[in-house]
Coordinates of C-alpha atoms and ligand atoms in Angstrom, one line a residue:
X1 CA -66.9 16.3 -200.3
X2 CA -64.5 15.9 -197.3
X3 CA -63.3 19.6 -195.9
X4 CA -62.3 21.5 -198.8
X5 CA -60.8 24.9 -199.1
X6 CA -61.2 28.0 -196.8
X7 CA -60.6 31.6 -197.5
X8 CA -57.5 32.8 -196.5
X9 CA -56.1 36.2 -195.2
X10 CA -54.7 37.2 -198.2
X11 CA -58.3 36.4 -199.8
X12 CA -57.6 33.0 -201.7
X13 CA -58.3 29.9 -200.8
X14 CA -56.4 27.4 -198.5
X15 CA -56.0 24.1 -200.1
X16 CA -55.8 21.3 -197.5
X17 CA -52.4 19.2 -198.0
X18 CA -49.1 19.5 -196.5
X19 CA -45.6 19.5 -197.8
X20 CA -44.5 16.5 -198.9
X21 CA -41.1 14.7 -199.0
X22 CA -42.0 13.9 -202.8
X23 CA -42.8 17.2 -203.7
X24 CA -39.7 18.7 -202.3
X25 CA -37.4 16.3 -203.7
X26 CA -39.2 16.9 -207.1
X27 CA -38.6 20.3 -206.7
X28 CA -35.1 20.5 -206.1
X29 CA -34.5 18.1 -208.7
X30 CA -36.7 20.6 -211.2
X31 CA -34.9 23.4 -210.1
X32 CA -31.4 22.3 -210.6
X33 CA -32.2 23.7 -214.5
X34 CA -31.4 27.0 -212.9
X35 CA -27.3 25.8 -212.6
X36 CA -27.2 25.7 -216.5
X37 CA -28.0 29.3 -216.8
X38 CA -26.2 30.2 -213.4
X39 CA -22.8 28.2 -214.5
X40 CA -22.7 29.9 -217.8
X41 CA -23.1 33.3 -216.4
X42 CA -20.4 32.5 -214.4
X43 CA -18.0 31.0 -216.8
X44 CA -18.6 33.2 -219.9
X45 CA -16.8 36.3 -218.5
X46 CA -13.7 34.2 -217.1
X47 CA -12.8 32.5 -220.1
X48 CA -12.9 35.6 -222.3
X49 CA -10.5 37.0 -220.6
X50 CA -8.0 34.2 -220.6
X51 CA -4.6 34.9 -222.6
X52 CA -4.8 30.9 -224.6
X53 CA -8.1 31.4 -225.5
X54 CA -7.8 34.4 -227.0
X55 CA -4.9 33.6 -228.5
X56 CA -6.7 30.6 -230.1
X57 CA -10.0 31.5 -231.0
X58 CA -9.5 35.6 -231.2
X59 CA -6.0 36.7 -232.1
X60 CA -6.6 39.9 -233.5
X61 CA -8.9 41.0 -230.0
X62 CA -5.5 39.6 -227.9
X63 CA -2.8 41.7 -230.0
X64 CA -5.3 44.8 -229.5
X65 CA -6.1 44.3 -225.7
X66 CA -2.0 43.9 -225.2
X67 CA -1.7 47.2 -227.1
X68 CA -4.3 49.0 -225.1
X69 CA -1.9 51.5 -223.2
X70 CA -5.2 53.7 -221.9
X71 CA -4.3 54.9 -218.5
X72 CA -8.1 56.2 -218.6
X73 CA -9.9 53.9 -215.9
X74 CA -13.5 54.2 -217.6
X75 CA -12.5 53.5 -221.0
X76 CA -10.9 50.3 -221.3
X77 CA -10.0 48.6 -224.4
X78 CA -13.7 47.3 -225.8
X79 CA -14.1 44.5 -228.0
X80 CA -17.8 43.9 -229.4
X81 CA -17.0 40.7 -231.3
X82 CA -16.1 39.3 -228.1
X83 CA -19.1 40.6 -226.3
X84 CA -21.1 39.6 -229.4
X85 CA -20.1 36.3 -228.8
X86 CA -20.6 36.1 -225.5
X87 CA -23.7 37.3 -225.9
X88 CA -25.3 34.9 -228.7
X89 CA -26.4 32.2 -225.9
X90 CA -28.6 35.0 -225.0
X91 CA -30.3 35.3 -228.6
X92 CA -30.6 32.3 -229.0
X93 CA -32.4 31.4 -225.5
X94 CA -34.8 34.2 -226.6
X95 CA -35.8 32.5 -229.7
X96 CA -36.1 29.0 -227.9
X97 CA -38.1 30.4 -225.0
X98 CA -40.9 30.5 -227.8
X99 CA -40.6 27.2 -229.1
X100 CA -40.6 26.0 -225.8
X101 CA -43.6 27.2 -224.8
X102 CA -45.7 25.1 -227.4
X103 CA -43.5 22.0 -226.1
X104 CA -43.9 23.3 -222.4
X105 CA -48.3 23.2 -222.9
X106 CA -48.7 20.4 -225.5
X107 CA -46.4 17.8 -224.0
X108 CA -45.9 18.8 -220.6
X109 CA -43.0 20.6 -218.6
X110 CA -40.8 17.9 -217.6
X111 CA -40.0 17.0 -221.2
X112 CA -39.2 20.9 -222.0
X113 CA -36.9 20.4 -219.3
X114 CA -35.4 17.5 -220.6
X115 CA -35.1 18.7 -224.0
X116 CA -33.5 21.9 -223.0
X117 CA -30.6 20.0 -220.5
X118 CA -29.9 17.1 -223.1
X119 CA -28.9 20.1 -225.8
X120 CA -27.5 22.1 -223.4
X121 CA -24.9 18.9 -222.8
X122 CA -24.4 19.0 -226.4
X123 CA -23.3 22.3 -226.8
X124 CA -21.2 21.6 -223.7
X125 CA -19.0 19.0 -225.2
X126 CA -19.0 20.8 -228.7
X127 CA -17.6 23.9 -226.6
X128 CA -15.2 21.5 -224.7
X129 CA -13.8 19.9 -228.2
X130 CA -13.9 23.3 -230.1
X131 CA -10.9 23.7 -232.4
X132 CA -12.3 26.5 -234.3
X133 CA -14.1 29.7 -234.0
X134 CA -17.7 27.8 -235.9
X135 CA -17.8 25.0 -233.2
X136 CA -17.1 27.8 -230.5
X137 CA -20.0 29.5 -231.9
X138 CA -22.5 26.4 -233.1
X139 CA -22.0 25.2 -229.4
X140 CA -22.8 28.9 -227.8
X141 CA -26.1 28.4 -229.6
X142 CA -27.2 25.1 -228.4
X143 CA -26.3 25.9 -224.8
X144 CA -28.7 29.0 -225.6
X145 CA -31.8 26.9 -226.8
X146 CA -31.2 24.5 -223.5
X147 CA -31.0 27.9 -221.6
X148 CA -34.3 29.2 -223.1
X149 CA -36.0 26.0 -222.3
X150 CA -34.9 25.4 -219.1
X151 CA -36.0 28.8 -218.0
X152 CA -39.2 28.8 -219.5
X153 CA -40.3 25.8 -217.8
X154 CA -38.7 25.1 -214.8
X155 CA -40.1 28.5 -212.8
X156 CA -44.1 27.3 -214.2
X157 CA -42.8 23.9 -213.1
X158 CA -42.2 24.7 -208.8
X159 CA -45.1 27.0 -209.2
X160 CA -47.8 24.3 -210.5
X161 CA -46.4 22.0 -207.8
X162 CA -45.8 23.8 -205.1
X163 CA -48.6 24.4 -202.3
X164 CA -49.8 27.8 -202.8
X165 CA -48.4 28.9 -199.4
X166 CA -45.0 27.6 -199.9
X167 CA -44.6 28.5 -203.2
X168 CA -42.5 31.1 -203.3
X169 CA -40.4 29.1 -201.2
X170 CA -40.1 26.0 -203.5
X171 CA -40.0 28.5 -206.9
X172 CA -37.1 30.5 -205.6
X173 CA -34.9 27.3 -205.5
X174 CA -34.8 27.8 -209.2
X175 CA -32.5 31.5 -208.6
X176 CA -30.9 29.4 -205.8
X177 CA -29.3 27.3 -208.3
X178 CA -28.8 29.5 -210.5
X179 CA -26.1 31.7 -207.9
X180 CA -25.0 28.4 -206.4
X181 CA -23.9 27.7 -210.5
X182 CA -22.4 31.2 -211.1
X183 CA -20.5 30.8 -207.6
X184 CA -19.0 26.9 -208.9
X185 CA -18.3 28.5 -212.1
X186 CA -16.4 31.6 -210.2
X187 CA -14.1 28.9 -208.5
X188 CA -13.4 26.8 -211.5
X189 CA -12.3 29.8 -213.2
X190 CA -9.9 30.9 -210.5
X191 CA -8.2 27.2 -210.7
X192 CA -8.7 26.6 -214.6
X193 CA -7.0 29.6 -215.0
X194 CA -3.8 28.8 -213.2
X195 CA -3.4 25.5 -215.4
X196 CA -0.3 26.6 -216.9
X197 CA -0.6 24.1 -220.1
X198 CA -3.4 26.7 -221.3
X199 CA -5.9 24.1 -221.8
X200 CA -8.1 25.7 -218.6
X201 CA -10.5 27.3 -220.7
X202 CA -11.5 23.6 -222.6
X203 CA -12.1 22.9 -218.5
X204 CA -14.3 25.6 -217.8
X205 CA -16.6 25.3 -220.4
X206 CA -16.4 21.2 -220.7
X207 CA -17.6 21.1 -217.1
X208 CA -21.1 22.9 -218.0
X209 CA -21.7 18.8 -218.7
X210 CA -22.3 18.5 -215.3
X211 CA -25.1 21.2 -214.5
X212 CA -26.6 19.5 -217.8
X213 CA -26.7 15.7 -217.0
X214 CA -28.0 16.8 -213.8
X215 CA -30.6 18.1 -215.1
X216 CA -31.1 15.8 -218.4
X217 CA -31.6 12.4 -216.1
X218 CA -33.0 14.5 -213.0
X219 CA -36.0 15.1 -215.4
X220 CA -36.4 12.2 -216.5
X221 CA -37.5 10.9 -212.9
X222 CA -40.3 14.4 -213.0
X223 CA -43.9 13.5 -213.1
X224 CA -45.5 15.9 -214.5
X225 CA -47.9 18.7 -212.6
X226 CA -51.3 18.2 -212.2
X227 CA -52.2 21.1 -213.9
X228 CA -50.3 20.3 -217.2
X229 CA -51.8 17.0 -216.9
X230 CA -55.4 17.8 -216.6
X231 CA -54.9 20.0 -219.9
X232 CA -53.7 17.4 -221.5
X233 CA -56.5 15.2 -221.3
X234 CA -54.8 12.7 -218.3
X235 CA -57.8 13.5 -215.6
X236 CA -57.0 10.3 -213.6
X237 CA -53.6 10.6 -213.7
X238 CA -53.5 14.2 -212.2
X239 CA -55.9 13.3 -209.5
X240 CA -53.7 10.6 -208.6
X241 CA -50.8 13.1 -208.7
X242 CA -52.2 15.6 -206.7
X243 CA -53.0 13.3 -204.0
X244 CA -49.4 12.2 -203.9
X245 CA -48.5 15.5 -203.6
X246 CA -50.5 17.1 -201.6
X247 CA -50.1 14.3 -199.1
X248 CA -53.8 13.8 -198.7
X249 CA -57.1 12.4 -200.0
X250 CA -59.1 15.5 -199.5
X251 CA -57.8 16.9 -202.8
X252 CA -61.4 17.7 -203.9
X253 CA -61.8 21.6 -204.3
X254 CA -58.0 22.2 -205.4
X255 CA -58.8 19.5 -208.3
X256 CA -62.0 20.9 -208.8
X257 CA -60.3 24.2 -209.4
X258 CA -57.6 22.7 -211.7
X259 CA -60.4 21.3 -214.1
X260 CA -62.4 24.6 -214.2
X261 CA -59.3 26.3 -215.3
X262 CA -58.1 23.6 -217.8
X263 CA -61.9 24.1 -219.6
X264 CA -61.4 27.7 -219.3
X265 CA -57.9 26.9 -221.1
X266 CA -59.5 24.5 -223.6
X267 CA -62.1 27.7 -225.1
X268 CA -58.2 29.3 -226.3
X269 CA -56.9 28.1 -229.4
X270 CA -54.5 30.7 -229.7
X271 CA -52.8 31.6 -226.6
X272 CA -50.4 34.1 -228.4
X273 CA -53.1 35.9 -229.8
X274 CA -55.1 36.1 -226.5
X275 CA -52.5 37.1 -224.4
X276 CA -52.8 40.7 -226.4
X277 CA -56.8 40.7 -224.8
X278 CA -57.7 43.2 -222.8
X279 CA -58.4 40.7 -219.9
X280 CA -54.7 40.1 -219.6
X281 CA -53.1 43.3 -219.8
X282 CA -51.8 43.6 -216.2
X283 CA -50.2 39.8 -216.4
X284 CA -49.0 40.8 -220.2
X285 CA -46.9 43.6 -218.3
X286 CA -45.6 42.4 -216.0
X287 CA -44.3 39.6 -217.6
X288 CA -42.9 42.4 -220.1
X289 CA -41.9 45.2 -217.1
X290 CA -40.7 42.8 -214.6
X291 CA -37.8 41.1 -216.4
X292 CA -37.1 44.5 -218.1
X293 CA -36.4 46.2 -214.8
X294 CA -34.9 42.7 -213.5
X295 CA -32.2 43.8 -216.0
X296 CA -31.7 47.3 -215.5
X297 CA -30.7 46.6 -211.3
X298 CA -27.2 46.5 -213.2
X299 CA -26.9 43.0 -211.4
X300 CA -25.1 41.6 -214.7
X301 CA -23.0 44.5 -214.7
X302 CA -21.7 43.1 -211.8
X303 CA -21.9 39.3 -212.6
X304 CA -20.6 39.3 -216.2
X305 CA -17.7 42.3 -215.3
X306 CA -16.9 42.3 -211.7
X307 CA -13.2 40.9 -212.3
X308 CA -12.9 43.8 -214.9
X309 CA -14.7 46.0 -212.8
X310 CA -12.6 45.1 -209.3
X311 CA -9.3 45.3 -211.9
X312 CA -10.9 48.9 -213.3
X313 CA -11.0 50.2 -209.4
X314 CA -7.5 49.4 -208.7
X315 CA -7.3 45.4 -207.3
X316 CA -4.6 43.3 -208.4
X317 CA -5.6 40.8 -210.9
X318 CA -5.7 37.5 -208.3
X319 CA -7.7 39.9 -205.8
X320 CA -10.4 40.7 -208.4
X321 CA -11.1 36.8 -209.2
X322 CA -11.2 36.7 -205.4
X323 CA -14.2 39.3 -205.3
X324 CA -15.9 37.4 -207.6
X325 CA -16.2 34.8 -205.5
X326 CA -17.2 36.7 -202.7
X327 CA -19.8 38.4 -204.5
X328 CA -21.0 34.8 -205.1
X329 CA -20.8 33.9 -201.8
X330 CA -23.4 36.5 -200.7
X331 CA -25.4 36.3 -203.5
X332 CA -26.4 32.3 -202.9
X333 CA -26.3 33.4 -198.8
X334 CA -28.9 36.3 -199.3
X335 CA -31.3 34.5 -202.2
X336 CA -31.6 31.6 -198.8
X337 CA -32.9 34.9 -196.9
X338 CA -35.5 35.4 -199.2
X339 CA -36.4 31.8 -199.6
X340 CA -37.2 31.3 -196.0
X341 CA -39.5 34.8 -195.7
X342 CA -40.9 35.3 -199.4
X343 CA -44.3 33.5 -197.9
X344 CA -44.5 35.3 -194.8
X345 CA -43.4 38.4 -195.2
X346 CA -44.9 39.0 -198.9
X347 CA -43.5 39.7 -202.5
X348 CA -44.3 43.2 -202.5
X349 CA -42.5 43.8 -198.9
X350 CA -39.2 42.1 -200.4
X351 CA -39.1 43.8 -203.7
X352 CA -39.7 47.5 -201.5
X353 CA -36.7 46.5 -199.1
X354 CA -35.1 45.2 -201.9
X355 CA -34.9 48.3 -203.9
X356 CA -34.4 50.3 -201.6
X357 CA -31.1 48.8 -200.0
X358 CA -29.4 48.5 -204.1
X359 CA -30.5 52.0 -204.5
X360 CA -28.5 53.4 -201.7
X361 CA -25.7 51.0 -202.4
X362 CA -25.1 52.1 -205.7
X363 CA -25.4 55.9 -204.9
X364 CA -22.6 55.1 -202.8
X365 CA -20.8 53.2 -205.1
X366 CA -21.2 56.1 -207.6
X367 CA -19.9 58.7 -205.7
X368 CA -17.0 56.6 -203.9
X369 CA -16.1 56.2 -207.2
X370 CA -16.2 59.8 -208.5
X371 CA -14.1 61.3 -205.8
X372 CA -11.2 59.2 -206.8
X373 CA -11.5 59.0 -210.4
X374 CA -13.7 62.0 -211.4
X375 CA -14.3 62.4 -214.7
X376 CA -10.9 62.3 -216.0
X377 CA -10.6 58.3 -214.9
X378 CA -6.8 59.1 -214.1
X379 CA -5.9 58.2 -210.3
X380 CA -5.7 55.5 -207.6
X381 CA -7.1 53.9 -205.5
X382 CA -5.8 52.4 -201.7
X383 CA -6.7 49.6 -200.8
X384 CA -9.0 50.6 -197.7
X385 CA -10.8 52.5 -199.9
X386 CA -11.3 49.5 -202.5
X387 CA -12.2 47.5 -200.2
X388 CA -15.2 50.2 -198.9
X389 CA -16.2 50.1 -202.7
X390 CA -16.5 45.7 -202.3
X391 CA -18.6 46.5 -199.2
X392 CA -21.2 48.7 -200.5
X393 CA -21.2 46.1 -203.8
X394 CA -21.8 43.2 -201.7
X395 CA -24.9 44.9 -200.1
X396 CA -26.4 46.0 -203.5
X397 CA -25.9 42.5 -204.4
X398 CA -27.6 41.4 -200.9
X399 CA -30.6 43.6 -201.9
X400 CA -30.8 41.8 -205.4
X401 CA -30.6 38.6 -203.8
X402 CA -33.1 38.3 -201.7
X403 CA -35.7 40.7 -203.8
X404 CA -35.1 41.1 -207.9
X405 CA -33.4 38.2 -208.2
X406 CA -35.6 35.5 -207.2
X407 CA -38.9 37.6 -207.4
X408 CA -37.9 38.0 -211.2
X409 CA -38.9 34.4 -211.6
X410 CA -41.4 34.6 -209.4
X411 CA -43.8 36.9 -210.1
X412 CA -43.9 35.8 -213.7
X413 CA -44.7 32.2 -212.9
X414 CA -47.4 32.6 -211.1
X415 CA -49.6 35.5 -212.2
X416 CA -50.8 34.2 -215.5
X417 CA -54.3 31.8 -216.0
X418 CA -53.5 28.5 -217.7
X419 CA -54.5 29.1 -220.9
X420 CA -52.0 31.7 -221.4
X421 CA -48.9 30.8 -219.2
X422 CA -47.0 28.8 -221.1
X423 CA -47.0 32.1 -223.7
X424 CA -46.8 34.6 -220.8
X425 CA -43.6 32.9 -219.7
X426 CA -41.8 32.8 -223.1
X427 CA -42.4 36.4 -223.2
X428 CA -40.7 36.6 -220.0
X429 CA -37.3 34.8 -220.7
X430 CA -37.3 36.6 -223.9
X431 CA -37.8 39.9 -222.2
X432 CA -35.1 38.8 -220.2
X433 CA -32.7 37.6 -222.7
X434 CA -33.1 40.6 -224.7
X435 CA -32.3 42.8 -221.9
X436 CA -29.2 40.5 -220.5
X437 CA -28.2 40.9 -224.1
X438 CA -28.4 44.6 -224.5
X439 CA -27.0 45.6 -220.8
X440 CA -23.9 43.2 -221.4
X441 CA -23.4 44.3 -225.4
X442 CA -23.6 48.4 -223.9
X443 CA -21.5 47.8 -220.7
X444 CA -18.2 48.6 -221.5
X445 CA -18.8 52.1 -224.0
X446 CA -21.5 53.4 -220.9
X447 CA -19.1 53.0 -218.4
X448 CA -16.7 55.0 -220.8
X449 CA -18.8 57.7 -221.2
X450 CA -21.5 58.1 -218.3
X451 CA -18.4 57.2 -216.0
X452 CA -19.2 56.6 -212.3
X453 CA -22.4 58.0 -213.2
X454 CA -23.3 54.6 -214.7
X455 CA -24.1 54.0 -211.1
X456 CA -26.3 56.4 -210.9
X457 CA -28.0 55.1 -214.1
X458 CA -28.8 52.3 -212.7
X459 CA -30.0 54.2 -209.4
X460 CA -32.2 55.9 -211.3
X461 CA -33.8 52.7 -212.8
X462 CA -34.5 51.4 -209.4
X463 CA -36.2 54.2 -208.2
X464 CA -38.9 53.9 -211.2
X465 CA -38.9 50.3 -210.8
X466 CA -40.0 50.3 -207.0
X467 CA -42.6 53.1 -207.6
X468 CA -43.7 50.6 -210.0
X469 CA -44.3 48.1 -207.9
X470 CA -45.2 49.8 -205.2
X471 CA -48.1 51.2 -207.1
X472 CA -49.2 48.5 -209.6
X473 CA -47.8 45.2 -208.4
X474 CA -50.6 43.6 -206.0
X475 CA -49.6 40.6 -203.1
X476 CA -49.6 36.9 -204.5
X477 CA -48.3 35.4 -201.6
X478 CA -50.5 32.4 -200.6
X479 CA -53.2 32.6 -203.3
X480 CA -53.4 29.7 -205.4
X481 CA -52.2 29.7 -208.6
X482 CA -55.3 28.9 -210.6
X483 CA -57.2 32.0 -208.7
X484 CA -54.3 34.5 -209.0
X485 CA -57.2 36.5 -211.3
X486 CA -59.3 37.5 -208.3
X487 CA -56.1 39.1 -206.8
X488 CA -56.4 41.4 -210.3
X489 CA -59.5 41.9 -209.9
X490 CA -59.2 43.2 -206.7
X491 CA -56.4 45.8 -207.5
X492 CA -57.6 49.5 -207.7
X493 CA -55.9 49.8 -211.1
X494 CA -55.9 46.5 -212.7
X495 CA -59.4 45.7 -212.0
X496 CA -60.9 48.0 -214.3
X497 CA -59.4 45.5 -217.0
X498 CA -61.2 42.4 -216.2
X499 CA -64.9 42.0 -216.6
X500 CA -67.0 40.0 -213.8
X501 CA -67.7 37.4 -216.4
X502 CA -63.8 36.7 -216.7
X503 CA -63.8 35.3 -213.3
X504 CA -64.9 31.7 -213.6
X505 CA -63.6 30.4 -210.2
X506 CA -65.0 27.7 -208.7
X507 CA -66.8 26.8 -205.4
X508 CA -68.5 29.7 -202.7
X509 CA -65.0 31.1 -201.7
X510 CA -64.8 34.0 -204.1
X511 CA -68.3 36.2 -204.0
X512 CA -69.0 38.9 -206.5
X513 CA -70.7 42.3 -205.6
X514 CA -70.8 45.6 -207.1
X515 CA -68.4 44.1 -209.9
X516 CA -65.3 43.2 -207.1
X517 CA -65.3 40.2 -205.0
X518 CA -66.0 40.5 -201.7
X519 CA -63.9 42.5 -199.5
X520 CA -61.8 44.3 -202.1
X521 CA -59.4 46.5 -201.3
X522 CA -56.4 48.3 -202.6
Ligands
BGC601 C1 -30.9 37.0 -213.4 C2 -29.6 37.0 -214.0 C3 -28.5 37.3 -213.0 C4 -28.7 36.4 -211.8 C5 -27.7 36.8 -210.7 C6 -31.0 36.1 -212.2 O1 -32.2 36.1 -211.6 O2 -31.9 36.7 -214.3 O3 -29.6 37.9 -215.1 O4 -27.3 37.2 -213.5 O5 -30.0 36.4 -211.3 O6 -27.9 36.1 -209.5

């Protein structure tokens, strides 16, 4: 066997292989599932709050919002059948991350990908055509199964592919798409809504076609990863593929290690019922805590409301689409920061630095807020002192970017063993969904009664979640994917859950003694 892999720093192994042109363009075509999801973040909020489609779709919630005389800042007229369905993509992309993930292992991930863009495009033009509230509804929920499958297999998709030591690189072009999508949406918004014929709205959500044929025929060019194809039973194929990825012959030991974990994957029958072993617990949570805490940054607080929110702290209505899309603009600008240091610098460093900067950002926030509003809500605010408030937004929403918001996907992708991460990433879009869904269904009645304290809510989550990490999240930078289980071993927590007999990596690389591999630490 020609050279072969050596132990790294971070303790795994260093495949030989460089990046290619071919993986990187297969990449970015993968990831460009991320605009679906990122353009209808974007759009959802927008169009709700247009006067024609209201008028059309929602009459009763228009005549009540024009009624709404509140001069209380907090408490806003709240409708939840509009949030409801707002919020049914998200459902429904729960339920179809689970059916997903059997289409995701047993056929491969490019035709999950597929799948999930081609009924995404439906719903699309259903939404585009919709003369009543059904077909508004019917089309919500097929844009929510292309969601759920686009998510739950484009992040295991750039992990498989990617060289270890560049994969948090290629992964995070998944959240890149998905802000440069909620940042197009922001702008179409802004003109649709100036289209004085009232038909902006069909626009807007029409033009999630695009997003979705990109990725409908974009997948269709995919090859498949070498890992999904070795579990499937297509041994010369992945070989092949891995040396046209890897941009080398000397594919031995990373092959090697692909086949020992597709046998290891072929003992399972079950992967939803061995995901509950105790073996997995640490990848079981995380792929439950990290989406859960993903949520409760407040990020979609500020995605889904931050023209309501901007209109709430005294801008004028053209000025709060306008901070929109500068919140958009940072948020793609800052994920490109992460991107370029998430293999150097580490996961663990980010997510710290991260949480950190949104924590102190929305204490701010918070207490700008309180001093001119208080608990009463009744006052104003000068523009100055608005525009303060946009500042210290923008940074929480810099923190997010280059930490939560990418590592969210991440993390997930990479920690769990074959024979479980197809499962172990339907739990996490669910997790996700679920959350997305509760934070945008609760918004409006917190922020009525916890008041600028909501802030501090959220504050409060992100000091728990960066303890949490801190303490219980180990570094995955550089290890390859198909070893991540020696990095669990190794943790001073976590490795009390795995037995020495779970560790069936191959080659000399990874020696056992005293029950830990070889120079174990914290
Ligand atoms: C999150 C979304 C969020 C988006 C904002 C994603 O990683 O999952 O909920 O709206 O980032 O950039």
């Amino acid at each position: 066997m020609a050279g072969g892999a050596v132990v790294s720093a971070t303790g795994g192994k260093d495949y030989p292989g460089k990046l290619t042109m071919f993986v990187f363009l297969t990449c970015i075509v993968a990831a460009t599932g991320g605009l679906i999801f990122g353009y209808d973040i974007g759009i959802s909020g927008g169009v709700t709050s247009m006067d024609p489609f209201l008028k059309k779709f929602f009459p009763s919630v228009y005549r009540k919002e024009k009624e709404d005389t509140s001069t209380n800042q907090y408490c806003k007229f709240d409708s939840q059948l509009l949030t409801t369905f707002t919020s049914s993509l998200y459902l429904a992309a729960l339920i179809a991350s689970f059916f997903a993930s059997t289409v995701t292992r047993l056929f491969g991930r490019k035709w999950s990908m597929f799948g999930g863009g081609l009924v995404f495009l439906v719903g699309a033009a259903l939404n585009g055509a919709a003369e009543n509230v059904a077909m508004l509804i019917f089309g919500r929920i097929l844009l929510g199964i292309g969601v759920g499958f686009a998510n739950q297999s484009v992040p295991v998709y750039l992990s498989e592919m990617a060289p270890a030591r560049l994969r948090g690189m290629l992964n995070m072009c998944f959240q890149l798409m998905i802000t440069i999508g909620i940042l197009c949406a922001n702008l179409i918004n802004y003109g649709s809504d100036k289209i004085k014929a009232g038909w902006g709205w069909r626009l807007s959500l029409a033009l999630a076609a695009v997003p979705a044929a990109i990725i409908t025929l974009g997948s269709l060019f995919l090859p498949d990863t070498p890992n999904s194809l070795i579990d499937r039973g297509y041994d010369e194929a992945a070989l092949q593929m891995l040396r046209r990825i890897r941009g080398t012959d000397d594919i031995n030991e990373e092959y090697n290690d692909l086949v020992v974990a597709s046998e290891e994957s072929k003992k399972i029958q079950h992967p939803w019922a061995n995901i509950l072993k105790r073996k997995y617990r640490p990848q079981l949570t995380m792929a439950i805590a990290i989406p859960f805490f993903q949520q409760l940054t407040g990020i979609n607080v500020i995605e889904f409301y931050a023209p309501v929110l901007f209109k709430t702290i005294g801008f004028g209505n053209n000025s709060s689409l306008l901070s929109a899309v500068i919140i958009g603009l940072v948020n793609v600008l800052c994920t490109l920061v992460s991107i370029f240091t998430v293999d150097k610098l580490g996961r663990r460093k980010l997510f710290l630095q991260g949480g950190t900067q949104m924590f102190i950002c929305q204490v701010i926030v918070g207490t700008l807020i309180a001093f001119k509003f208080g608990t009463s809500g009744e006052g104003d605010m000068p523009k100055t002192y608005a525009a303060f408030v946009v500042v210290f937004i923008c940074i929480y929403v810099a923190g997010f970017a280059w930490s939560w918001g990418p590592l969210g996907w991440l993390v997930p992708s990479e920690i769990f063993p074959l024979e479980i991460r197809s499962a172990g990433q339907a739990i996490n879009v669910s997790v996700n969904m679920l959350f997305t869904f509760a934070i945008a269904q609760a918004f409006l009645s917190m922020l009525c009664h916890l008041k600028f304290g909501l802030f501090y809510f959220f504050a409060g989550w992100v000091v728990i979640m960066t303890i949490f990490i801190a303490f219980l999240l180990p570094e995955t930078k550089n290890v390859p994917i198909e070893e991540m289980v020696v990095v669990w071993k190794r943790h001073w927590f976590w490795g009390k859950f795995i037995a020495d007999e779970d560790i069936h990596v191959s080659g000399k690389a990874v020696e056992i003694s005293n029950g830990k591999p070889k120079g174990a630490g914290v």
